[in-house]
């Protein structure tokens, strides 16, 4: 007992020094990231960080136009709309658009999830290349043409991908779990759409979706790089003024589905069983965000430092890897545990996973686990803001989910303040074991249990 107390005291002292050191480092890092926020005359929200370290400019514009904005009979419209933005716009063909960006060394990319549809530009910051890149970028987001040929080609690609994906156990498990937990809610729709609904989509559907969801009032512009605020203001005005005008779209209803504990077993020829457990997790601005974040690191988010990895892989060799994760969204996102194992071990692996989860929910973490988790999370925080790409993603998240501008400053302090009691309380309230569902794809027999 005495040795354990000495060990605990030593750990506390070590992590106190770590927190002090990392706190100083993170504050120094954040001191260089003063986030500026304003609204354009068109109604777009803008978040800007000036960074003169590299001659690079990163711009992202996100719309409330993720797969959650789809309706069942037009599932896949949101995804296809985003895909076609740069495949013909402002009188330019897709080849000319890509050629213009290549000529000035600019890169265009997209991001898409249940909540957001975003398009990003990275360009050199000197005026000549920057202005040329911004001119084409503006055409892409303001004047997409949705050519019929491009629609047919991209539709065929997505359908082909879906047909292949529907043979893969990991994809099958993920989609089945979403349907079990979300029911008829838009979050339960496939992000890429259904084969039959994709086949029925017309060019007019994409145009209508764009006009409704890609409005200035429905957008968040993130800017990071080697320009002044005055220049950023002018860029944001130019990008937003040509967008459709409308109203702020809040299409997502609350998640009303009430899951019950259910195990879906699906026979599949794969050599291993893919197992997913899940429940409805948390919103991005959830008051339980930090207790669940830190607690999940201890449970299954911390790699080899997690309980699930210790019990499933280290002690029993049931899986090479096992994880748990929260996906925070505008409405409640998923809490998910995932692993792969030999088919003849799938029932044992599921049983042990549920046992570890039950023990964690009932008892919570130990003080020693909490100290170690805080040290690892806080220690890794500077790596979260060590590039323009990572920072501009944070700017988009802060803007889209209406988080405080001090979010990055508050992160370390919020993690450090989490207690064992808060984690235990949050998991007991938010993850009731009797309502956690599971999917086994690659089961030895087809049988459903509730």
Coordinates of C-alpha atoms in Angstrom, one line a residue:
X1 CA 0.0 0.0 0.0
X2 CA 2.8 2.4 0.9
X3 CA 4.7 1.6 -2.3
X4 CA 1.5 2.3 -4.3
X5 CA 1.0 5.6 -2.6
X6 CA 4.7 6.6 -3.3
X7 CA 4.2 5.6 -6.9
X8 CA 1.0 7.7 -7.2
X9 CA 2.7 10.7 -5.6
X10 CA 5.6 10.4 -8.0
X11 CA 3.2 10.2 -11.0
X12 CA 1.4 13.3 -9.8
X13 CA 4.6 15.2 -9.4
X14 CA 5.8 14.2 -12.9
X15 CA 2.6 15.2 -14.5
X16 CA 2.4 18.4 -12.7
X17 CA 5.8 19.3 -14.3
X18 CA 4.4 18.1 -17.7
X19 CA 1.2 20.2 -17.3
X20 CA 3.3 23.3 -16.4
X21 CA 5.7 22.8 -19.3
X22 CA 3.0 22.0 -21.8
X23 CA 0.8 24.8 -20.5
X24 CA 3.5 27.3 -21.2
X25 CA 4.2 25.8 -24.6
X26 CA 0.6 25.7 -25.7
X27 CA 0.0 29.3 -24.5
X28 CA 3.0 30.4 -26.5
X29 CA 1.6 28.6 -29.5
X30 CA -1.9 30.0 -29.0
X31 CA -0.5 33.5 -28.6
X32 CA 0.4 33.3 -32.3
X33 CA -3.1 32.3 -33.2
X34 CA -5.4 35.2 -32.4
X35 CA -8.7 34.3 -34.2
X36 CA -10.5 37.2 -35.8
X37 CA -14.2 36.9 -36.5
X38 CA -16.7 39.0 -38.5
X39 CA -19.7 38.7 -40.8
X40 CA -19.6 39.7 -44.5
X41 CA -22.3 42.0 -45.9
X42 CA -23.9 38.9 -47.5
X43 CA -24.2 37.1 -44.1
X44 CA -21.3 34.7 -44.2
X45 CA -19.4 34.1 -41.0
X46 CA -15.6 34.5 -41.3
X47 CA -12.8 33.2 -39.1
X48 CA -9.3 34.4 -39.8
X49 CA -5.8 33.8 -38.5
X50 CA -2.9 35.7 -39.9
X51 CA 0.3 33.7 -40.3
X52 CA 3.4 35.2 -42.0
X53 CA 5.6 32.2 -41.5
X54 CA 5.1 30.8 -45.0
X55 CA 4.0 32.4 -48.3
X56 CA 0.8 30.2 -48.3
X57 CA -2.9 31.1 -48.1
X58 CA -5.5 28.5 -47.1
X59 CA -9.2 29.2 -47.5
X60 CA -12.1 26.9 -46.7
X61 CA -15.8 27.5 -47.1
X62 CA -18.2 25.2 -45.4
X63 CA -22.0 24.9 -45.9
X64 CA -24.7 23.3 -43.9
X65 CA -25.0 20.8 -46.7
X66 CA -23.8 17.4 -45.5
X67 CA -25.6 14.1 -46.0
X68 CA -27.9 15.0 -43.1
X69 CA -29.4 17.6 -45.4
X70 CA -30.6 14.8 -47.8
X71 CA -34.1 13.5 -47.9
X72 CA -34.6 9.7 -48.3
X73 CA -36.1 9.8 -51.8
X74 CA -33.1 11.9 -53.0
X75 CA -30.3 10.4 -50.9
X76 CA -26.9 11.1 -52.4
X77 CA -27.9 14.6 -53.8
X78 CA -25.7 16.4 -51.1
X79 CA -22.6 14.3 -52.0
X80 CA -23.0 14.7 -55.8
X81 CA -23.6 18.4 -55.5
X82 CA -20.3 18.8 -53.8
X83 CA -18.5 16.5 -56.3
X84 CA -19.7 18.5 -59.3
X85 CA -18.8 22.0 -58.1
X86 CA -15.5 22.1 -59.9
X87 CA -16.5 20.0 -62.9
X88 CA -17.7 22.9 -64.9
X89 CA -18.3 26.5 -63.6
X90 CA -18.5 30.1 -64.8
X91 CA -18.1 29.1 -68.4
X92 CA -15.0 26.9 -67.8
X93 CA -14.8 23.2 -68.3
X94 CA -13.4 20.9 -65.6
X95 CA -10.2 20.6 -67.6
X96 CA -9.7 24.3 -67.8
X97 CA -10.5 24.7 -64.1
X98 CA -7.9 22.0 -63.1
X99 CA -5.4 23.5 -65.6
X100 CA -5.8 27.0 -64.1
X101 CA -5.1 25.7 -60.6
X102 CA -2.1 23.7 -61.8
X103 CA -0.7 26.7 -63.6
X104 CA -0.6 28.8 -60.4
X105 CA 0.4 25.9 -58.1
X106 CA -2.9 25.9 -56.3
X107 CA -4.7 22.9 -54.8
X108 CA -8.4 22.3 -54.5
X109 CA -10.0 19.8 -52.1
X110 CA -13.3 19.0 -50.5
X111 CA -14.6 17.6 -47.2
X112 CA -17.9 16.0 -46.5
X113 CA -19.7 14.5 -43.6
X114 CA -23.1 14.2 -42.0
X115 CA -23.2 17.9 -41.2
X116 CA -20.9 19.8 -43.6
X117 CA -19.9 20.1 -47.2
X118 CA -16.7 22.1 -47.6
X119 CA -14.4 23.1 -50.4
X120 CA -10.8 24.3 -49.7
X121 CA -8.2 26.2 -51.6
X122 CA -4.5 26.3 -51.0
X123 CA -2.5 28.8 -53.0
X124 CA 0.6 30.9 -52.9
X125 CA 0.0 34.2 -51.1
X126 CA 1.6 36.6 -53.5
X127 CA -0.9 38.8 -55.3
X128 CA -0.5 37.5 -58.8
X129 CA -1.0 33.7 -58.1
X130 CA -3.4 34.4 -55.3
X131 CA -5.7 36.5 -57.3
X132 CA -5.7 34.1 -60.2
X133 CA -6.5 31.2 -58.0
X134 CA -9.2 33.1 -56.1
X135 CA -10.9 34.1 -59.4
X136 CA -11.3 30.4 -60.4
X137 CA -12.2 29.5 -56.8
X138 CA -15.0 32.1 -56.8
X139 CA -16.4 30.7 -60.1
X140 CA -16.4 27.2 -58.6
X141 CA -18.4 28.1 -55.5
X142 CA -20.6 30.8 -57.1
X143 CA -21.4 29.6 -60.6
X144 CA -21.3 25.8 -60.8
X145 CA -23.0 24.4 -64.0
X146 CA -23.5 20.8 -63.0
X147 CA -22.9 19.5 -66.6
X148 CA -25.0 16.4 -67.6
X149 CA -22.0 14.5 -68.8
X150 CA -20.2 15.1 -65.5
X151 CA -23.3 14.1 -63.5
X152 CA -23.6 10.8 -65.4
X153 CA -20.0 10.0 -65.0
X154 CA -19.8 10.8 -61.3
X155 CA -23.1 9.0 -60.7
X156 CA -21.8 5.9 -62.4
X157 CA -18.6 6.1 -60.3
X158 CA -20.5 6.3 -57.0
X159 CA -22.8 3.5 -57.9
X160 CA -19.9 1.3 -58.9
X161 CA -18.1 2.2 -55.6
X162 CA -21.3 1.4 -53.6
X163 CA -21.7 -2.0 -55.3
X164 CA -18.2 -2.9 -54.3
X165 CA -18.5 -1.3 -50.8
X166 CA -21.6 -3.4 -50.1
X167 CA -19.5 -6.5 -50.3
X168 CA -17.0 -5.3 -47.7
X169 CA -17.7 -6.4 -44.1
X170 CA -16.5 -3.1 -42.5
X171 CA -18.8 -1.0 -44.7
X172 CA -21.7 -3.3 -44.1
X173 CA -21.2 -3.2 -40.3
X174 CA -20.9 0.6 -40.3
X175 CA -24.0 1.2 -42.3
X176 CA -26.1 -1.4 -40.4
X177 CA -25.1 0.1 -37.0
X178 CA -26.1 3.6 -38.2
X179 CA -29.5 2.4 -39.3
X180 CA -30.0 0.6 -36.0
X181 CA -29.2 3.6 -34.0
X182 CA -30.6 6.5 -36.1
X183 CA -33.7 4.8 -37.6
X184 CA -35.4 7.2 -40.0
X185 CA -33.2 10.2 -39.0
X186 CA -31.2 11.7 -41.8
X187 CA -28.0 10.7 -40.0
X188 CA -28.9 7.1 -40.8
X189 CA -28.8 7.7 -44.6
X190 CA -25.7 6.6 -46.5
X191 CA -23.5 9.6 -47.1
X192 CA -23.0 8.6 -50.7
X193 CA -26.6 7.8 -51.3
X194 CA -28.5 4.6 -52.3
X195 CA -28.1 3.0 -55.7
X196 CA -31.8 3.4 -56.6
X197 CA -32.0 7.1 -55.4
X198 CA -28.8 8.0 -57.2
X199 CA -30.2 6.6 -60.4
X200 CA -33.2 8.9 -60.2
X201 CA -31.4 12.1 -59.4
X202 CA -31.6 14.8 -62.1
X203 CA -29.5 17.9 -62.8
X204 CA -32.3 20.0 -61.5
X205 CA -32.1 18.3 -58.2
X206 CA -28.5 19.3 -57.8
X207 CA -29.2 22.9 -58.9
X208 CA -32.1 23.1 -56.4
X209 CA -30.0 21.7 -53.6
X210 CA -27.2 24.1 -54.4
X211 CA -29.5 27.1 -54.5
X212 CA -31.0 26.1 -51.1
X213 CA -28.0 25.0 -49.1
X214 CA -25.1 26.9 -50.6
X215 CA -26.2 30.4 -49.6
X216 CA -24.0 33.0 -48.1
X217 CA -26.1 33.0 -44.9
X218 CA -25.5 29.2 -44.7
X219 CA -21.7 29.4 -45.0
X220 CA -18.6 29.6 -42.8
X221 CA -15.4 31.0 -44.4
X222 CA -12.1 30.0 -42.8
X223 CA -8.9 31.9 -43.8
X224 CA -5.4 31.1 -42.6
X225 CA -2.2 32.5 -44.0
X226 CA 0.1 35.2 -45.2
X227 CA -2.3 38.1 -45.7
X228 CA -3.5 41.0 -43.6
X229 CA -7.0 41.3 -42.1
X230 CA -7.9 44.0 -44.6
X231 CA -7.0 41.6 -47.4
X232 CA -8.9 38.8 -45.7
X233 CA -12.0 41.0 -45.4
X234 CA -11.8 41.8 -49.2
X235 CA -11.4 38.1 -50.1
X236 CA -14.3 37.0 -47.9
X237 CA -16.6 39.7 -49.3
X238 CA -15.7 38.7 -52.9
X239 CA -16.3 35.0 -52.2
X240 CA -19.6 35.4 -50.4
X241 CA -21.3 38.2 -52.4
X242 CA -21.8 35.9 -55.5
X243 CA -23.3 33.0 -53.5
X244 CA -27.1 32.4 -53.6
X245 CA -29.0 34.5 -51.1
X246 CA -31.5 32.8 -48.8
X247 CA -31.8 32.0 -45.2
X248 CA -29.9 30.0 -42.6
X249 CA -30.9 26.3 -43.0
X250 CA -31.5 24.3 -39.9
X251 CA -32.8 21.1 -41.6
X252 CA -31.6 18.6 -39.0
X253 CA -34.4 17.4 -36.6
X254 CA -33.4 16.1 -33.2
X255 CA -32.6 12.4 -32.9
X256 CA -35.7 10.9 -31.4
X257 CA -34.9 7.2 -32.1
X258 CA -34.6 5.3 -28.8
X259 CA -32.2 2.4 -29.4
X260 CA -32.5 -0.9 -27.4
X261 CA -29.8 -3.4 -26.9
X262 CA -29.7 -5.5 -30.0
X263 CA -27.1 -7.7 -31.7
X264 CA -27.3 -8.1 -35.5
X265 CA -25.3 -11.1 -36.8
X266 CA -24.6 -11.2 -40.6
X267 CA -23.1 -14.1 -42.3
X268 CA -20.2 -13.1 -44.6
X269 CA -17.4 -15.0 -46.4
X270 CA -14.6 -12.8 -45.0
X271 CA -11.9 -14.6 -43.0
X272 CA -12.5 -12.4 -40.0
X273 CA -15.5 -11.1 -38.2
X274 CA -15.9 -7.3 -38.1
X275 CA -17.6 -6.2 -34.8
X276 CA -19.0 -2.8 -34.0
X277 CA -20.8 -1.7 -30.9
X278 CA -22.5 1.6 -30.6
X279 CA -24.8 4.1 -29.0
X280 CA -25.9 7.7 -29.6
X281 CA -23.0 9.8 -28.3
X282 CA -22.7 13.5 -28.0
X283 CA -23.2 16.9 -29.8
X284 CA -20.2 19.0 -30.7
X285 CA -21.2 21.7 -28.0
X286 CA -22.2 19.1 -25.4
X287 CA -21.6 20.0 -21.7
X288 CA -20.2 16.4 -21.3
X289 CA -17.7 16.8 -24.1
X290 CA -14.5 16.9 -22.0
X291 CA -15.4 14.1 -19.5
X292 CA -16.4 11.9 -22.4
X293 CA -13.3 12.8 -24.4
X294 CA -10.9 12.1 -21.6
X295 CA -12.8 9.0 -20.5
X296 CA -12.9 7.6 -24.0
X297 CA -9.1 8.0 -24.2
X298 CA -8.8 5.7 -21.2
X299 CA -11.4 3.3 -22.5
X300 CA -10.3 2.8 -26.1
X301 CA -9.1 6.0 -27.7
X302 CA -5.5 5.9 -26.3
X303 CA -4.1 3.0 -28.3
X304 CA -1.9 0.7 -26.3
X305 CA -2.7 2.8 -23.2
X306 CA -6.4 2.0 -23.3
X307 CA -8.3 -0.6 -21.3
X308 CA -9.8 -2.3 -24.4
X309 CA -6.4 -2.8 -26.0
X310 CA -5.1 -4.2 -22.7
X311 CA -7.9 -6.7 -22.3
X312 CA -8.7 -7.6 -25.9
X313 CA -5.2 -7.7 -27.5
X314 CA -2.6 -7.8 -24.7
X315 CA -4.1 -10.3 -22.4
X316 CA -6.2 -12.4 -24.7
X317 CA -4.9 -11.9 -28.3
X318 CA -8.4 -11.7 -29.6
X319 CA -7.7 -8.8 -32.0
X320 CA -4.8 -6.9 -33.4
X321 CA -6.5 -3.6 -32.7
X322 CA -9.6 -2.4 -30.9
X323 CA -10.7 1.2 -30.5
X324 CA -13.5 3.4 -29.1
X325 CA -14.5 6.8 -30.4
X326 CA -17.0 9.6 -30.2
X327 CA -18.1 11.4 -33.4
X328 CA -19.5 14.7 -32.1
X329 CA -22.0 16.3 -34.6
X330 CA -24.6 19.1 -34.6
X331 CA -27.1 16.5 -33.4
X332 CA -25.9 13.5 -31.4
X333 CA -23.1 11.6 -33.2
X334 CA -22.1 8.0 -32.7
X335 CA -20.2 6.4 -29.8
X336 CA -18.6 3.4 -31.4
X337 CA -16.3 0.5 -30.4
X338 CA -14.7 -1.5 -33.3
X339 CA -12.5 -4.6 -33.7
X340 CA -11.8 -7.5 -36.0
X341 CA -11.2 -11.0 -34.9
X342 CA -11.2 -14.7 -36.0
X343 CA -14.7 -15.9 -36.7
X344 CA -14.6 -18.6 -34.1
X345 CA -13.6 -16.0 -31.5
X346 CA -16.3 -13.4 -32.4
X347 CA -18.7 -14.2 -29.6
X348 CA -16.0 -14.3 -27.0
X349 CA -14.6 -11.0 -28.3
X350 CA -18.0 -9.4 -28.1
X351 CA -18.6 -10.7 -24.6
X352 CA -15.2 -9.4 -23.3
X353 CA -15.7 -6.0 -25.0
X354 CA -19.1 -5.6 -23.4
X355 CA -17.6 -6.6 -20.1
X356 CA -14.8 -4.0 -20.3
X357 CA -17.3 -1.4 -21.3
X358 CA -19.7 -2.3 -18.4
X359 CA -16.9 -2.2 -15.9
X360 CA -15.8 1.2 -17.1
X361 CA -19.3 2.6 -17.0
X362 CA -19.9 1.2 -13.5
X363 CA -16.6 2.0 -11.8
X364 CA -15.1 4.7 -14.0
X365 CA -11.3 5.1 -14.4
X366 CA -8.7 5.0 -11.7
X367 CA -6.9 8.2 -10.6
X368 CA -3.7 6.8 -12.1
X369 CA -5.3 6.2 -15.5
X370 CA -6.7 9.7 -15.5
X371 CA -3.4 11.3 -14.7
X372 CA -1.7 9.3 -17.5
X373 CA -4.5 10.2 -20.0
X374 CA -4.3 13.9 -19.2
X375 CA -0.6 13.8 -19.7
X376 CA -0.9 12.2 -23.1
X377 CA -3.8 14.3 -24.4
X378 CA -2.2 17.6 -23.2
X379 CA 1.2 16.5 -24.4
X380 CA -0.2 15.8 -27.9
X381 CA -2.1 19.1 -28.1
X382 CA 0.6 21.2 -29.7
X383 CA 0.6 18.7 -32.6
X384 CA -3.0 19.6 -33.2
X385 CA -2.2 23.1 -34.2
X386 CA 1.2 22.7 -35.9
X387 CA 0.2 23.4 -39.5
X388 CA -2.1 25.6 -41.5
X389 CA -4.1 22.7 -42.6
X390 CA -4.9 21.6 -39.0
X391 CA -5.6 25.2 -37.8
X392 CA -8.0 26.0 -40.7
X393 CA -10.0 22.8 -39.8
X394 CA -10.3 24.1 -36.3
X395 CA -11.5 27.5 -37.6
X396 CA -14.1 25.8 -39.6
X397 CA -15.3 23.6 -36.7
X398 CA -15.4 26.7 -34.3
X399 CA -17.4 28.6 -36.9
X400 CA -19.8 25.9 -38.0
X401 CA -20.6 24.6 -34.6
X402 CA -20.7 28.1 -33.0
X403 CA -18.0 27.2 -30.4
X404 CA -16.3 30.0 -28.5
X405 CA -13.4 31.8 -30.1
X406 CA -11.4 30.7 -27.1
X407 CA -11.9 27.0 -27.8
X408 CA -8.3 26.3 -28.5
X409 CA -7.2 28.3 -25.5
X410 CA -9.7 26.5 -23.3
X411 CA -8.9 23.0 -24.5
X412 CA -5.9 22.2 -22.3
X413 CA -7.5 23.8 -19.2
X414 CA -10.7 21.9 -19.8
X415 CA -9.0 18.6 -20.1
X416 CA -6.8 19.2 -17.1
X417 CA -9.9 20.0 -15.0
X418 CA -11.7 16.7 -15.7
X419 CA -12.2 14.4 -12.6
X420 CA -12.8 10.7 -12.1
X421 CA -16.2 11.5 -10.8
X422 CA -17.1 13.5 -13.8
X423 CA -16.1 10.7 -16.2
X424 CA -18.0 8.1 -14.3
X425 CA -21.1 10.3 -14.1
X426 CA -21.0 11.2 -17.8
X427 CA -20.6 7.6 -19.0
X428 CA -23.3 6.3 -16.7
X429 CA -25.8 8.9 -17.9
X430 CA -24.8 8.9 -21.6
X431 CA -23.9 5.3 -22.4
X432 CA -26.5 3.0 -20.8
X433 CA -25.1 -0.5 -21.4
X434 CA -28.6 -2.0 -21.7
X435 CA -29.2 0.1 -24.8
X436 CA -25.9 -0.4 -26.6
X437 CA -26.3 -2.2 -29.9
X438 CA -23.8 -4.4 -31.8
X439 CA -23.2 -5.8 -35.3
X440 CA -21.1 -8.8 -36.2
X441 CA -20.4 -9.1 -39.9
X442 CA -18.8 -12.5 -40.6
X443 CA -20.8 -14.2 -37.9
X444 CA -20.7 -18.0 -37.8
X445 CA -24.5 -18.1 -37.8
X446 CA -27.3 -15.7 -38.7
X447 CA -29.1 -14.9 -35.5
X448 CA -30.4 -11.7 -34.0
X449 CA -30.7 -11.1 -30.3
X450 CA -32.2 -8.3 -28.2

